[in-house]
JSON list of C-alpha atoms in Angstrom, two decimals:
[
{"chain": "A", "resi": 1, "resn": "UNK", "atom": "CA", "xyz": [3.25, -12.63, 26.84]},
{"chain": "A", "resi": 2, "resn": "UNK", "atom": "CA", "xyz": [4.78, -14.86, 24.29]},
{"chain": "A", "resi": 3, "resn": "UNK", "atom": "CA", "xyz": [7.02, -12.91, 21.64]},
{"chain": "A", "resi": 4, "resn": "UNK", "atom": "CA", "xyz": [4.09, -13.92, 18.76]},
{"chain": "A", "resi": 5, "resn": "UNK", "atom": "CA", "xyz": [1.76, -12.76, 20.57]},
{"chain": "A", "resi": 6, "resn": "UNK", "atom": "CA", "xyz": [3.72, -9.19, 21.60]},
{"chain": "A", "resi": 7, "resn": "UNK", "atom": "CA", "xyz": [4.47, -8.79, 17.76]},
{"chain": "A", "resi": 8, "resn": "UNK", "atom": "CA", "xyz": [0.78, -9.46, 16.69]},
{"chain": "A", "resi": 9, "resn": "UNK", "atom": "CA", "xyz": [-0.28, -6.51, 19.39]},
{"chain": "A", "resi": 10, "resn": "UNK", "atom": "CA", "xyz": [2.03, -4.71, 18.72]},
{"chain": "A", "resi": 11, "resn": "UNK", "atom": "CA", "xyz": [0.98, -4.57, 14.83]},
{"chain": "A", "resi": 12, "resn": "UNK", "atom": "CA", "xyz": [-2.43, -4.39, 15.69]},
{"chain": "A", "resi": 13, "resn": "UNK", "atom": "CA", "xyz": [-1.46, -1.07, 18.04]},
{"chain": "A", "resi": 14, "resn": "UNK", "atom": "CA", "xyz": [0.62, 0.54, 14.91]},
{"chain": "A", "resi": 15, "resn": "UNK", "atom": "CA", "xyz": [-2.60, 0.02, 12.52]},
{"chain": "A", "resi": 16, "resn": "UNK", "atom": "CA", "xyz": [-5.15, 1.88, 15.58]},
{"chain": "A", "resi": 17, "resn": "UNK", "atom": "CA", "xyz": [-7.29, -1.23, 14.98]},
{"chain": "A", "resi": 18, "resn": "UNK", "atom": "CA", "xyz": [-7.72, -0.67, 11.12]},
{"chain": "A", "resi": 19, "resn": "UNK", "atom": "CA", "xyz": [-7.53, -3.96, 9.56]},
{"chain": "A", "resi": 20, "resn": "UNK", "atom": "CA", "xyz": [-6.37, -2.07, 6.38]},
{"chain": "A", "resi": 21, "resn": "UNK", "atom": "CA", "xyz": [-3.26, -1.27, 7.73]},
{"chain": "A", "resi": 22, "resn": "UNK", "atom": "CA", "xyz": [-2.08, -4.43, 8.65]},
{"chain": "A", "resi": 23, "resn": "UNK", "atom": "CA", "xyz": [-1.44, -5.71, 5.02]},
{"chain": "A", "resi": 24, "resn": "UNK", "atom": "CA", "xyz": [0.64, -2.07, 4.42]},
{"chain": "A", "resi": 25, "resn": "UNK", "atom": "CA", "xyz": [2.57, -3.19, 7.61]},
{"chain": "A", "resi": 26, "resn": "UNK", "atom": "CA", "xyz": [3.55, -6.66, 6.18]},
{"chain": "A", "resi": 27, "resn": "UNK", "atom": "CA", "xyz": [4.87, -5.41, 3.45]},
{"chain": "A", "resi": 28, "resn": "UNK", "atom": "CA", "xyz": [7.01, -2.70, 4.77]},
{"chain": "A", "resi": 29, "resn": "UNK", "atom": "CA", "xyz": [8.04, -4.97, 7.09]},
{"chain": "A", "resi": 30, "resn": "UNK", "atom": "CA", "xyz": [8.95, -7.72, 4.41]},
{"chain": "A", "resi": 31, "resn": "UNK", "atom": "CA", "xyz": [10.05, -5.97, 1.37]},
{"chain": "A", "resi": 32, "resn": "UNK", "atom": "CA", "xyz": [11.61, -2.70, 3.03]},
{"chain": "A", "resi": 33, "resn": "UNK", "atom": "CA", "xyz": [13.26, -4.76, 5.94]},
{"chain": "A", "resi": 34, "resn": "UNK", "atom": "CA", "xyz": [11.34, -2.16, 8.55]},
{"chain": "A", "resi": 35, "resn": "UNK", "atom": "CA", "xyz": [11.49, -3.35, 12.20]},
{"chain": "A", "resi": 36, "resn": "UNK", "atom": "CA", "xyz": [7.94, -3.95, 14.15]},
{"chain": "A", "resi": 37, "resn": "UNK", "atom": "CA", "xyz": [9.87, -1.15, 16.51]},
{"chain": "A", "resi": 38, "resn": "UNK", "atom": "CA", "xyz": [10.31, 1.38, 13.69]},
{"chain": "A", "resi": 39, "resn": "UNK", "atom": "CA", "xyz": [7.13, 0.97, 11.85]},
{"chain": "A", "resi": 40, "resn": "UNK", "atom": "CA", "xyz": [5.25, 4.82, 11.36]},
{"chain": "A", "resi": 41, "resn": "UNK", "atom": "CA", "xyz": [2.03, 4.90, 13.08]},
{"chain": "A", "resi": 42, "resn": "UNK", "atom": "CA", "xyz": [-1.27, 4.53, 11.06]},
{"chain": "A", "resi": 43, "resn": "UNK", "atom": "CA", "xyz": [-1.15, 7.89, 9.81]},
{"chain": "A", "resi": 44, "resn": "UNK", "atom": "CA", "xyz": [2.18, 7.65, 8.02]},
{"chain": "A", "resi": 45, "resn": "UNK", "atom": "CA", "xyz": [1.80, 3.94, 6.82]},
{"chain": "A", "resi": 46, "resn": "UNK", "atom": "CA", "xyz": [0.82, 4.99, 3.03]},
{"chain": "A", "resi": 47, "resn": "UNK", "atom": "CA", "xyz": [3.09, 7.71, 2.64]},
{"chain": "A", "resi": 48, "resn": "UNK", "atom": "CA", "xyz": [5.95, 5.12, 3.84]},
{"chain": "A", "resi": 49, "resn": "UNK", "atom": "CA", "xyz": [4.60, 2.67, 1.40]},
{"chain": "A", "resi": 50, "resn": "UNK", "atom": "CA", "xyz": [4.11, 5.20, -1.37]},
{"chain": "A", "resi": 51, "resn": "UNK", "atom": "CA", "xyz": [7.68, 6.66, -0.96]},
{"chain": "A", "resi": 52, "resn": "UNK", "atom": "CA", "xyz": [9.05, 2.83, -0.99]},
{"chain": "A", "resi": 53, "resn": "UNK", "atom": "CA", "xyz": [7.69, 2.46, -4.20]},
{"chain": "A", "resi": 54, "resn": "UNK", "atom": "CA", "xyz": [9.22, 5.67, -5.87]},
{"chain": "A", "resi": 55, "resn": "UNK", "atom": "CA", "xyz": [12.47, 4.38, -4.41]},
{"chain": "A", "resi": 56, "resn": "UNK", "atom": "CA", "xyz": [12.12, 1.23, -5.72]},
{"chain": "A", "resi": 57, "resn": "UNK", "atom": "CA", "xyz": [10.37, 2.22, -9.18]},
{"chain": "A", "resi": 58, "resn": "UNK", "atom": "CA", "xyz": [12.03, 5.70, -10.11]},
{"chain": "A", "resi": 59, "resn": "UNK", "atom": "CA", "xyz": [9.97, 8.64, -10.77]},
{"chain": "A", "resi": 60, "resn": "UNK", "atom": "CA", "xyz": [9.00, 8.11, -14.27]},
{"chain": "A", "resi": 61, "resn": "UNK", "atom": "CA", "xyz": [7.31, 4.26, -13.17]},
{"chain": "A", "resi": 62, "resn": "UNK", "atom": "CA", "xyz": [6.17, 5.87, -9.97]},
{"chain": "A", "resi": 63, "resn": "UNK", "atom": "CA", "xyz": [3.81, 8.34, -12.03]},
{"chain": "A", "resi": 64, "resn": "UNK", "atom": "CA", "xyz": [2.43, 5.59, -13.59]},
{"chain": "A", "resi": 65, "resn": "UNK", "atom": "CA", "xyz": [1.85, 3.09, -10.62]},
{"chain": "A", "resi": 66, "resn": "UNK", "atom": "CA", "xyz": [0.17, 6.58, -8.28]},
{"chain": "A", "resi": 67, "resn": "UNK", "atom": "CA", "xyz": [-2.66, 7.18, -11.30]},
{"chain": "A", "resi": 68, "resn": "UNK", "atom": "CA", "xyz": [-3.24, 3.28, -11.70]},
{"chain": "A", "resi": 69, "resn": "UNK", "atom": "CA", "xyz": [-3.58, 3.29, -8.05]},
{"chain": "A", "resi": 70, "resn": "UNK", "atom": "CA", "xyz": [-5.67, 6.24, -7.81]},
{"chain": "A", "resi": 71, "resn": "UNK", "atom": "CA", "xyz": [-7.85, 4.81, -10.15]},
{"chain": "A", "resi": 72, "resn": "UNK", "atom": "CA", "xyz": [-8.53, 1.55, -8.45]},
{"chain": "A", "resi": 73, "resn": "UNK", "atom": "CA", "xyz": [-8.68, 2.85, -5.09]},
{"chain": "A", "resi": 74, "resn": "UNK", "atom": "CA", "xyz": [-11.48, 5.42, -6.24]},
{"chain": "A", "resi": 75, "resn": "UNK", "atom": "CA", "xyz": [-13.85, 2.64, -7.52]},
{"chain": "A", "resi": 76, "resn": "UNK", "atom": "CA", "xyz": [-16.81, 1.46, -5.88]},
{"chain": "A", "resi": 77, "resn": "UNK", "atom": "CA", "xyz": [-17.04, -2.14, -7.73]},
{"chain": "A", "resi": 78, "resn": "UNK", "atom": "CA", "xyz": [-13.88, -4.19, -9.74]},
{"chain": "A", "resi": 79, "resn": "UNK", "atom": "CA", "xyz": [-13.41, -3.09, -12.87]},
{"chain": "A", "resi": 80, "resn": "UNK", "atom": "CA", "xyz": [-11.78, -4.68, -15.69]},
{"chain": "A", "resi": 81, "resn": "UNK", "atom": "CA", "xyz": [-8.33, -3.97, -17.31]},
{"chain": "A", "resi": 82, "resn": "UNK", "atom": "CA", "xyz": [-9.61, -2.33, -20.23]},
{"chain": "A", "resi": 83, "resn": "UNK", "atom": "CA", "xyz": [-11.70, 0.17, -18.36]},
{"chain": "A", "resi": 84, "resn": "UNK", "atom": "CA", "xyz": [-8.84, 0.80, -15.94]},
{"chain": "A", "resi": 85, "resn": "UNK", "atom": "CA", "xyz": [-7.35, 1.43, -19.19]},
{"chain": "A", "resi": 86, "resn": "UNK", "atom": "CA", "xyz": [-10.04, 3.46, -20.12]},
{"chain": "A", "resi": 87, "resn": "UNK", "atom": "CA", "xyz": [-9.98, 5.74, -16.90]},
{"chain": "A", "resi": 88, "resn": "UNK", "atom": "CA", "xyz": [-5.81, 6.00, -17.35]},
{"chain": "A", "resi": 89, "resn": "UNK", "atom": "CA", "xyz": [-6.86, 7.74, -20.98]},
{"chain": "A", "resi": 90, "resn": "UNK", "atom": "CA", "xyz": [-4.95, 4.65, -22.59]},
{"chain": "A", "resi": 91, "resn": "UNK", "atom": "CA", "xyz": [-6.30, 3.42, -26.02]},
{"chain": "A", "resi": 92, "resn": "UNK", "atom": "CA", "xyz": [-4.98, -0.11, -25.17]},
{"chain": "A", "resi": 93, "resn": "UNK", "atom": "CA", "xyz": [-3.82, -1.99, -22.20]},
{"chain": "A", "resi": 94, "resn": "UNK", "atom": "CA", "xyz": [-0.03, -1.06, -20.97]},
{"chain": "A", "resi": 95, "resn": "UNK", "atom": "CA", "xyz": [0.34, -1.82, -17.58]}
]
């Protein structure tokens, strides 16, 4: 096999075939300088990611950044900033 075509398996093997891994992967891979080789398996990828960001954001951000993401991951359809807003128990918009 050509090396491209190694890498792309061997991204596709690290996700178990869940397409919604593969974005997590690229990022570890390009903003925490992670290896193909020492990439977690699917069941570790968004703890990895998470714990990248409190590295990168401190604790105080990283509060913030988990309940915006809980938020958005939790809805069914796209919602707009100032309900995000809304659901964050903001009175304004401040992320």
């Amino acid at each position: 096999r050509e090396p491209k075509e190694e890498l792309l398996l061997t991204i596709y093997t690290r996700s178990e075939n869940r397409f919604v891994y593969i974005k997590l992967i690229k990022e570890l891979i390009k903003n925490m300088g992670l290896s193909v080789e020492n990439l977690p398996k699917a069941d570790k990828i968004t703890e990895t990611y998470l714990n990248h960001l409190e590295q990168k954001y401190g604790s105080k951000f990283f509060q913030n950044i988990s309940n915006l993401l809980s938020v958005i991951a939790t809805q069914f359809e796209p919602m707009t900033l100032k309900e995000i807003a809304y659901m964050l128990e903001k009175e304004s918009i401040t992320f």
